[in-house]
Structures are given as structure tokens and as C-alpha cells.
Amino acid sequence: MPELPEVETIVRSLRPLLVGSVLEEAVFHRPDIRWPIPVPEFKKALEGQPIQTVERRSKYMLWNNKSSVGIFHLGMTGRFTISDTAAPTLPHTHASFNFTGPAAPFWIHYVDPRRFGIIDWDKRNHLLEHKLFRDLGPEPLANKTLGQHLFQLSRGRILDIKSFIMDAKTVVGVGNIYASESLFLAKIRPTKAAGKVTEAQFEALAVSIQSVLEKSIRAGGTTFRDFRHTSGETGYFAQQLAVYDREGEPCLVCQKTILCIRQKGRATYYCAICQKA
DNA sequence: ACATTGACCTGGGAGC
DNA sequence: TGCTCCCAGGTCAATG
């Protein structure tokens, strides 16, 4: 499932295709995924108009036309496929979007077996007040003050640092894989209370979050079970993971066994030797 | 305000 | 082979 690097990779691959193309028709094969899709409103706002920009905010992909924005979240198992036909090629295809433009007409299919994803829309100038966007924290990439932001926001918090950085109100885009990976890189124990993490540790953590996300984007995103690029290739960042999904295997730094614990029901991987503080 | 838990779904793999 | 159980990359809503 897509974390931030996967969504960024998908956005970069779809952008050249979509920008300047006209969304002729949006077809919804079922009216609800995670939540009901506002089908008539979406069609009215997006159909018949050229896409001006395609961007990512948090793990959402946004299709902007002159006045409206289409909002897409891929949940845990979502993907887009590109096709030259209207017929869905995969099971669990919940929506299909027909584009015309400079090149031949094409269809983008939205596929999400588990239906944890979201399709919505808003007026472009209202997006920041949208329920899904108004409480989001800052983007982690190209953010020079991330360390300070995390430090100040964490004072007094007893929540463990791993859950703290996974909360999108703290900072967006740090999912379960990259939370474990960045804490390992920064040598911070995942169970430590966020409020006890020092300013210097947060500076190191900010650097680690950024480097692990950027490295994954360069590699085309992590792939485990569900994520594929729109073109169908798998990403290959998984080969570079230091601790995630490596329970029982030796730490790449000290050779001690990698441990797996649960925090808020989610698996956390770490090295007890390298992550003492 | 903050912390914790449950809920939403399907599919794949492990174990019997 | 077939059944059951457990797990999965997210995040919102409801509850203390």
C-alpha cells in the first residue's frame, strides 16, 4: 500500500499524461469505497475540463482544473492502472476516468480491493478547509524547520515517539515502514515518550525522515504486497530496508537480532543495541 | 487536549 | 487440498 514515496512516484508518473488532458467522463462502478463518493458533484466539477496541475498533499493525489480539485487516496491497497479501453482490467475497479488530449484517448482505472481509499472533490480555494486537509501537519520533504517543529509540538506528550511521528497532525507522510526506518537511522528507541526526546534527537530524526523518504522516492517506492506502479512494475526500495520486516535477522550495523513489538496495533521493528536512547 | 481502541474491507500466507 | 486464523503499507470516529 502506498506510503508517501509511492504516492509521489504515482503522481510523477501520471502528471505528464494528465496535465492538459480533458477528463471527458468519470464512471463509478460502485458509489462507496471507504465513504460514499459524491458522484454527481464530482462529475459536475471535473468532467469536460482540462487538468491544469497534478499534485500530492500528504498521501492524497490531487487533480486540479480551473476551479475544482479531484481528491484521491489509495488507502492500503489502492492503485491506478492505465488502459486504452473503458473496460476494467482488474477486479475491484471502482472508478474509471476517460481522458482525451494531445495523445490518444486513454482511461485511468482506480482499483482498491480493500476499499480503504477515498475519492472526493472540492472547490480549489476551499481545499485547505476540507475536513481531510484542515488538520494536516507539514510536509516532511524540503522542510528546513521540521526538527524544531517536532520538538516544540512534542513537549509534554507522553505518546511514544513512533506513534507521534505517524500521526498526520504531527507531520504527514510518515507511515509504518518509514517510522521504523527513520527511528533506526536516528538511533532513537521507538517506545520513548515523544516529550522526552531531546532537541538534538529531533534534529537527527528530521534528517532521517527526509533521507529515508527521498531515498525511497529515488528507488520508486517500497513494494510489499499490494503496491505497484501504474505501469505495473514493482518498486524496489524493500531491498534497502534496514529493520522493517526483518524480525530475527541481524542488525546491519551491530549484528544483534532485530526485534518486533506492537505499538497501537502496528508492528514496530528496531535494534535494541543501536537504539538505546 | 490527549491517549487508546475499534472500525472499515479483502486477500494472502501460515499452520493444522 | 481445504479450512481457519492472523496479518497487512491508513486513518477516522468513538470512547475514556
Coordinates of N, CA and C (backbone and C1' of nucleotides) in Angstrom, one line a residue, chain A residues 1 34 59 73 131 224-225 244, chain C residues 6-13:
Chain A
M1 N 0.8 -1.2 0.0 CA 0.0 0.0 0.0 C 0.9 1.2 0.0
R34 N -14.4 3.8 0.9 CA -14.4 4.0 2.4 C -15.6 4.8 2.8
K59 N -0.7 12.0 1.6 CA -0.8 10.8 0.8 C -2.0 10.9 -0.2
H73 N -7.3 9.1 -2.5 CA -6.5 8.4 -1.5 C -6.5 7.0 -1.8
K131 N -12.4 18.8 5.3 CA -12.2 18.0 6.5 C -11.0 17.2 6.6
F224 N 5.5 -4.1 -1.0 CA 5.3 -5.3 -0.3 C 4.3 -6.2 -0.9
R225 N 3.1 -6.1 -0.6 CA 2.1 -7.0 -1.1 C 1.2 -6.4 -2.2
Y244 N 12.7 -2.8 8.9 CA 11.3 -3.2 8.7 C 11.2 -4.6 8.1
Chain C
dC6 P -6.3 -16.0 15.7 O5' -5.2 -15.2 14.8 C5' -4.0 -15.9 14.5 C4' -3.2 -15.1 13.5 C3' -3.2 -13.6 13.8 O3' -1.9 -13.0 13.9 C1' -3.8 -14.0 11.6
dC7 P -1.7 -11.5 14.4 O5' -1.2 -10.8 13.1 C5' -0.1 -11.4 12.3 C4' -0.2 -10.8 11.0 C3' -0.4 -9.3 11.0 O3' 0.9 -8.6 10.8 C1' -1.7 -10.4 9.3
dA8 P 0.8 -6.9 11.0 O5' 0.5 -6.4 9.5 C5' 1.4 -6.7 8.5 C4' 0.8 -6.2 7.2 C3' 0.1 -4.8 7.3 O3' 1.1 -3.7 7.2 C1' -1.2 -6.3 6.1
dG9 P 1.3 -2.7 8.3 O5' 1.5 -1.4 7.5 C5' 2.7 -1.1 6.8 C4' 2.6 0.1 5.9 C3' 1.3 0.8 5.9 O3' 1.5 2.2 5.5 C1' 1.5 -0.3 3.9
dG10 P 0.8 3.2 6.4 O5' -0.8 3.0 6.1 C5' -1.3 3.4 4.8 C4' -2.5 4.3 5.0 C3' -2.3 5.5 5.9 O3' -2.9 6.6 5.3 C1' -4.1 4.1 6.7
dT11 P -2.9 8.0 5.9 O5' -4.2 8.1 6.9 C5' -5.4 8.2 6.3 C4' -6.5 8.2 7.4 C3' -6.2 9.1 8.6 O3' -7.4 9.6 9.0 C1' -6.7 7.0 9.4
dC12 P -7.8 11.2 8.9 O5' -9.3 11.1 9.2 C5' -10.2 10.4 8.3 C4' -11.2 9.6 9.1 C3' -11.9 10.5 10.2 O3' -13.3 10.3 10.1 C1' -11.1 8.4 11.1
dA13 P -14.3 11.2 10.9 O5' -14.8 10.2 12.0 C5' -15.5 9.1 11.6 C4' -16.0 8.3 12.9 C3' -16.6 9.2 14.0 O3' -17.8 8.6 14.4 C1' -14.8 8.0 14.9

